[in-house]
Structures are given as structure tokens and as C-alpha cells.
Amino acid sequence: MFAKSSKINEFRLWGLLFTLIGMGLMILGTAGVVFWGQSGKVFAAIFMVIGMIAMLASVGVYFWAGMLSTSAFILPCPECGRQTKMLGKTDRCMYCKTKLTLDPNQATHTAGEPGEASDSSHS
């Protein structure tokens, strides 16, 4: 199973995948000319267009991730202490992948925090 990441990093990953797929398709299309000569030009043109569409999709995904990043809530991670961006009510730290939430109903309590049921200081 793959490790979960923050939502912004997931969007950036998809943008990178579209970029690599688009470049790969365009290189594959160029190989058609190398292998088949003049008759491979149609093959090359088709794969160049499909690769260009994938590249444009990656630009769109990166733009969308950038726009989401500008409106993200910035908070310090309780685990690693670094500033991280959070989308929605729950997300993960961009660095240590700790689960984060702004919803008190979904928050977990650790020892010593107020709100914990077991209090060992009272006998």
C-alpha cells in the first residue's frame, strides 16, 4: 500500500504524471519516424497530438494545485513543527504525513492534553 500524502502534493503528483506521460508519448511518436520512415509520420503526428494534450492537462493540474495552494490554511505540524498547508477539514502534513484536522470531533487526544478521560493525578 502506498503512503498517503497531503492533498496538494497529490495534485502535484498527478501533474508530474501527466507531464511524463505526455513526453513519453511524444518520444514514442518520434520513434515511429525512425523505425518506419515516411509512413511513420502519421503515427508520429497522432502521438505528438496526444502527448501535447497530456502536457496541457498537466499545466491545468499544476495551475489548479497552485490556486488551491494560495487559499490553503497554513498551520504548524504538531509532530515535526514545520509550517504545512491544509485543504479541507482533514489533511496530512506535507513533510511527515501526520494526520491533521480542524474538526474537534475528529481530533485525537494524547496524554496530558485537556479533554482526556483518564486523569492519573487525582487519587
Short mmCIF file of C-alpha atoms in Angstrom, two decimals, residues 4 10 19 26 34 56 80 88 93 95 111 122:
data_model
loop_
_atom_site.label_atom_id
_atom_site.label_comp_id
_atom_site.label_asym_id
_atom_site.label_seq_id
_atom_site.Cartn_x
_atom_site.Cartn_y
_atom_site.Cartn_z
CA LYS A 4 -0.74 8.78 1.93
CA GLU A 10 -1.27 14.51 -4.54
CA THR A 19 3.93 15.60 -17.88
CA MET A 26 5.76 12.31 -27.95
CA VAL A 34 12.86 6.39 -37.04
CA LEU A 56 -1.70 20.68 -21.48
CA CYS A 80 7.51 17.86 13.11
CA GLY A 88 -10.45 20.96 3.81
CA CYS A 93 1.42 17.15 6.88
CA TYR A 95 6.60 16.62 5.33
CA ALA A 111 -1.60 12.03 27.21
CA HIS A 122 -6.35 12.53 41.17
#
